[in-house]
Structure formats: C-alpha cells, structure tokens
Amino acid sequence: MNKAEVLGRWTREKSEELYGIKNWGNGYFSVSDSGEVLVNPYKDNGSAAVSLMDIISGVRERGLDMPVLLRFENLLDSQISFLNNSFNDAMKKLNYKGAYRGVYPIKVNQQQQVVEEVTRFGQRYHHGLEVGSKAELVAALSVMKDKEACLICNGYKDEEFIDLGLYAVKMGFKCFFVIEIPGELEIVMERSKALGIKPNIGIRIKLSAKAGGHWTESGGDRSIFGLNMSQVIAMVDELKEKNMLDSLRLLHYHLGSQIPNIRDIRSAVLEAARVYAELVKEGAPMGYLDLGGGLAVDYDGSNTNYTCSRNYTVEEYCTDIVEAVMTTLDSSEVDHPIIVTESGRTTVAYYSVLLFNVLDVEKFEEHHDIPDKLDENTSEQIRNLYDVNRNITLKNIQECYNDALYYRDEIRDMFKHGRLSLRERAFSEKIFWNTINQIAKEKKKLKNAPPDLEDIESAIADIYYCNFSVFQSIPDSWAIDQLFPIMPLHRLLELPKRNAVIADITCDCDGKIDHFIDLHDVRNTLPLHEMKNGDDYYLGVFLVGAYQETLGDLHNLFGDTNVVSVRINSDGTYDLVKEIHGDSVSDVLSYVEFDPKDMLVSFREKAEQAIHDGLISASERPEIMRAYDNGLRGYTYYER
Ligand SMILES: *Cc1c(COP(=O)(O)O)cnc(C)c1O
C-alpha cells in the first residue's frame, strides 16, 4: 500500500489504472490533476490537453443537450498520419522499393464530414477512398480531388456503377474495379468497349488462410466474396483472349475486420503475395497489392489476441506486411508493388466519443434489517431461506447459493397459489437479497470462485439509468457484444464506491451495458461514483468512431444525437467547428412515415372534440396544442 491508500485517498493514477485509460487511449486520453478526462491529439505536448468537462459546459452553454457525440478532427488527422508514417518508416527501414497508398473504406463511417475530412487530411499522403456501392462511389467522387490517390471500387457493380467509374478513369482518377464474382468481368469489358475507356481491373481472391475474430466470415475459403484460384486463372485466360491482360493492375483480399492475431495477418499476406507473383509471371502488369482491412483497434487495452484487442502494434503490422511482401516477391524476382490497405476501423475509431448524463440510479439495497429471530408463525419455506441466510461461510457459498435460489422459487410458487401473502413474499425477498449480497462478499475472498457465481456481481449491481440509446449510438455493443471503454468524465480523484450496470432510456430489456473492459477478463460491472444530490454526473463511451454511427437504428424512436466537431488547438484552446443538431421527434416520426402536419391537424380535432364534450375549455386549447407542438419539436432524448 502506498501512502495515499493508507490515508484512504484516491488518486488520479488509481483512476487511470482502474479504467485502463492509458492502455486503450493511444496517448490521446488521460486524467487531469483535477480528476477530469483530458483529450490531447498532440500526445506529447501536454499544454494542448483539453478537459471533456470544459467541452461539455461549452456545448451546454450553446444550448445543445446531452447526449452529444463529439468528433475530434485532429484525432482523425493524427491517425491518418500515424498509419501512413508507420508504413513509410517500415518501407524505408527495410529498403522497400514500392510505396504505400492507404484508402479509407467509406462504409466504416459514411458521414459527409468524416469522408470529407479523411480526404482533406489524407491529401499529403495521397490517402484515397474505398467504395462498396454505387452510392458510395457517387459520394467519393464528390469529395475526391487528389489524382494520385487510389479509388478502389469493391462490391457488386451494375452498368451505371461501371460507367461512372470509367468516366472517373477518363478524368484522371486512379479508379480500380475489383472483380468480386466471375460474371462481373464481362460487364466491365463490355462497358469499357462501349465507352472507349480502358479500365483498371483488380481481382478479389479467396484465401485459404482464415483468421480468428468476430468478422472472419468475409475471409477464408467459405467467404461469399472473391474468386477461387481456378476462377482467377479462368479470368486471366479470358483477359488474354480479349487482349486485355494489360488492364489487370491489382490484387485484393479482405480477411475481415478487427483481426486480433498478427499470425493470421502474416499468413494471409504471404499467400496473397505468392498469387501476386504468379499473376506477374502470367504477364499481367499489376503494380498494386491491396490487403483490405483488418487492422484492429485495442478496445480493452489488453494487447492480446482477444476479439476486442490485438496482439500487435500498428508499427508491427506495417513492418510484418512489408517484410512478408518483400521476401515473397524478392525470391520470385518480381518488382515491389504499391501496397494498399483499406483500414477503416483504425482510422476513425478514436475520432468520436459519446457523452451522456446519468438520469437516475436504482441502488442495490443491502437489506441490513433482517431480524435476529423469526416470528413464530413464519412459514416453513421462509424459515428455510432464513436458515441459509444465517449460515453462510466461505466453504459453503456454492451450496448456499443453490439453496437460496431453490427456496426463493418455492416461495414464489406458494405465492402464486395463494398460500403466502404479498407481505410475506416481500419479507422473503429481503432475506434473499441479503443472502446473495453476503455470498458475493464471501466470493471476493476466493481466488477461484465457482462458475455458477460468475455473474453474481451484476445481480447485486446498481443500475445507472443514462440518457442515450444503445441501439442508436453503440449498436455493436448490443448486436455482437463488442466492448467499448466507458468511464466517468470527472470526479476521478474520488473513490468510485458503487458497482453498476448501465441502462439506456429505450426501456428495452436489451438496452443495457453489463460487460465492461478489463485487462485480464471481462467485467460484469463498472465502478462508478455515488450520485450527489442534484449534481450532474457524466460518462463517456470512447472509441465509437467506427461502424457505430450508421448501423444505429431508431429503436423506440430515439434518433440521431447532437454531433459537435471539435478542433483542439496546440495552445490548449478548442473550437467547435461544426454542430449538427440531432433528430427532433417530428424528424424520427417522419422516417416512419408519419406526417407531422397531419398529426397536428388530427390532434387539433381531438382537442376540439374535447371542447365539444365539455372536457376542456376553449381557452385551454392553445396551451394543450402548444404542448403537443413542443413535443414534436423536441430532442428525442431526455431534455433538461
Ligand atoms: C469493411 C471493409 C473494410 C474495412 O475494414 P476495417 O477492418 O474496419 O479497417 C475494408 N475493406 C473491405 C472490402 C471491407 O468490406
């Protein structure tokens, strides 16, 4: 124990360790001397750090309510630089003769502002875009300026898509069509002949290498996209026959997103580089090797091959790739290609932080008021439960737990059959929860707790009701149990005494977060501070820039949150560069085809009828109509 602990003082360092901010923060996030979370895109320049609490008050003063999604421009800038510099450094160090050209896959965060900023910040590295649909191609062509950057077209392509891509080639863009299914080649050749524009063709291959992780179905033999090796050869033959092999410029694969293990990445690169060398031997000019996405984000900060982490750094990823490509191609005496990667997650994950306030807390009640002796006419079942409660020891916690559940169920049954009163059942529940709480306390003393008791902490956790929707703002937390770092934004010099699970305001039983990051495991509860009467308490969900924004849905008609773009200046000031107001109630209703104008008319008719029926007076009607109208205009979340 250090001195602070002996004195019972909680410190900044303790908070940093408890919430793991240094592990997952990538140097961008930390805790200040006054116990608030800081953001700092400049990493080493300490005087540039800004407290998220200051930004919250700034946002509130400007009239925007929680929840708010903050997007930090500089973090995007910094991640793009980091990725490009890491590849460039690795290439220099290993004496690689080709170059790196990253592309940003639009699907990872399609918001106009994000795509626009990626191309702006990416320009100095010729960082391009990847599109997977016609709509994304149309979007990309509206923001792209850099003719040195790549524009990679994946996905199914119809004539319209191909024509547009061919015109982009004619206008000087480095636009590639990646053939995903064998039938696509014919349309590309046909349209290219019709328009008289030579295409840049790529092939997507299926690798035999398969990777671990959530999203691996898109790689490997069984993936739905890509050509197997006999289809690749058939395509080469067809191109040769049509005298178009000189259009074959790129080889592509995509293993899946968030690949936690570097070994899977390495073995895929080796296999693809072999195919690349063979295509060159077949006489294709090639020049580009596109390794897709997969570069993972360390969401829990554990640096392991667990699904929400990765057992490598970005620098190691780059070095391993460059090395694998070089050794494979050098041995076949094939020139080093331009290496393309389609990293979306790593580029944008850090960029966005979701902030919200806690609305209410349901505290777990410890029920200290269990009597020393039972009333004489207490029923036998309650007596049994009471005996369990009185006899808990470290040795028998598993047995006590089973017995407590058994007697509780029996008591519930008796209540259902009318043999116990509501008062008796309420009394038995007090005893039950007191028992579970004692068992949980005993369990803490054990190194290896019985597996049945694994979830006991969440059973006795407080519930913190928070002003956001899991379904709208962090859908992957619900859909695939992805973990995101979550922590309080202030009071970090105080010991967080409560253990909590988080409930959102959708009133859906899935609208909750009850798994949290941990260095060695997954936590069932999150340590939080006790609410002080009337004071606001703010939490942040970090690393939500990738995939969360457009996957989100309108569950219970909670709409888009307010979004504020922030630029942090190197002197520690900040500017709110852009604000996008979240959906109003009438916005979300019109998404599901209600017409707010009709709704007002129909509500007015009801109010008029109520006057007719003598339920309200005519002079009350304007007030009532105003309430309805305010409801339509309001933010979909809890407003102050
Ligand atoms: C989704 C996708 C990506 C993005 O992958 P990340 O691992 O998120 O960087 C890249 N390429 C293709 C073809 C994709 O479908």
PDB file of C-alpha atoms in Angstrom, residues 18 27 35 58 78 114 126 150 158 161 167 204 209 226 264 300-301 304 333 360 391 460 490 492 562 612 624 632:
ATOM      1  CA  LEU A  18      -8.946   1.309 -12.815  1.00  0.00           C
ATOM      2  CA  GLY A  27      -1.897   8.520 -25.911  1.00  0.00           C
ATOM      3  CA  GLY A  35      -9.661  14.424 -11.868  1.00  0.00           C
ATOM      4  CA  GLY A  58     -19.248  24.893 -23.709  1.00  0.00           C
ATOM      5  CA  SER A  78      -3.382  12.188 -36.327  1.00  0.00           C
ATOM      6  CA  VAL A 114     -15.904  12.253 -41.979  1.00  0.00           C
ATOM      7  CA  HIS A 126      -2.304  10.568 -51.250  1.00  0.00           C
ATOM      8  CA  CYS A 150      -6.461   5.398 -55.221  1.00  0.00           C
ATOM      9  CA  ASP A 158     -24.013  -2.675 -62.372  1.00  0.00           C
ATOM     10  CA  PHE A 161     -21.688   1.963 -61.466  1.00  0.00           C
ATOM     11  CA  TYR A 167     -15.574   8.239 -66.587  1.00  0.00           C
ATOM     12  CA  ARG A 204     -10.516 -10.134 -55.213  1.00  0.00           C
ATOM     13  CA  ALA A 209      -5.931 -18.559 -44.659  1.00  0.00           C
ATOM     14  CA  GLY A 226     -13.845 -13.253 -54.123  1.00  0.00           C
ATOM     15  CA  ASP A 264      -3.335 -14.562 -39.273  1.00  0.00           C
ATOM     16  CA  ASP A 300      -9.810  -3.081 -23.961  1.00  0.00           C
ATOM     17  CA  GLY A 301      -6.170  -2.070 -23.919  1.00  0.00           C
ATOM     18  CA  THR A 304      -3.841  -9.644 -26.527  1.00  0.00           C
ATOM     19  CA  GLU A 333      12.332 -11.610 -58.696  1.00  0.00           C
ATOM     20  CA  ASP A 360     -31.272   8.227 -12.133  1.00  0.00           C
ATOM     21  CA  ASN A 391     -25.250 -19.941   7.985  1.00  0.00           C
ATOM     22  CA  ILE A 460     -26.312  -7.029  -6.954  1.00  0.00           C
ATOM     23  CA  HIS A 490     -14.956  13.762 -13.770  1.00  0.00           C
ATOM     24  CA  LEU A 492     -11.667  10.936 -10.762  1.00  0.00           C
ATOM     25  CA  ASN A 562     -26.393  16.029 -31.418  1.00  0.00           C
ATOM     26  CA  HIS A 612     -67.433  19.934 -27.517  1.00  0.00           C
ATOM     27  CA  ILE A 624     -52.616  21.950 -24.991  1.00  0.00           C
ATOM     28  CA  LEU A 632     -42.941  17.364 -31.923  1.00  0.00           C
TER      29      LEU A 632
END
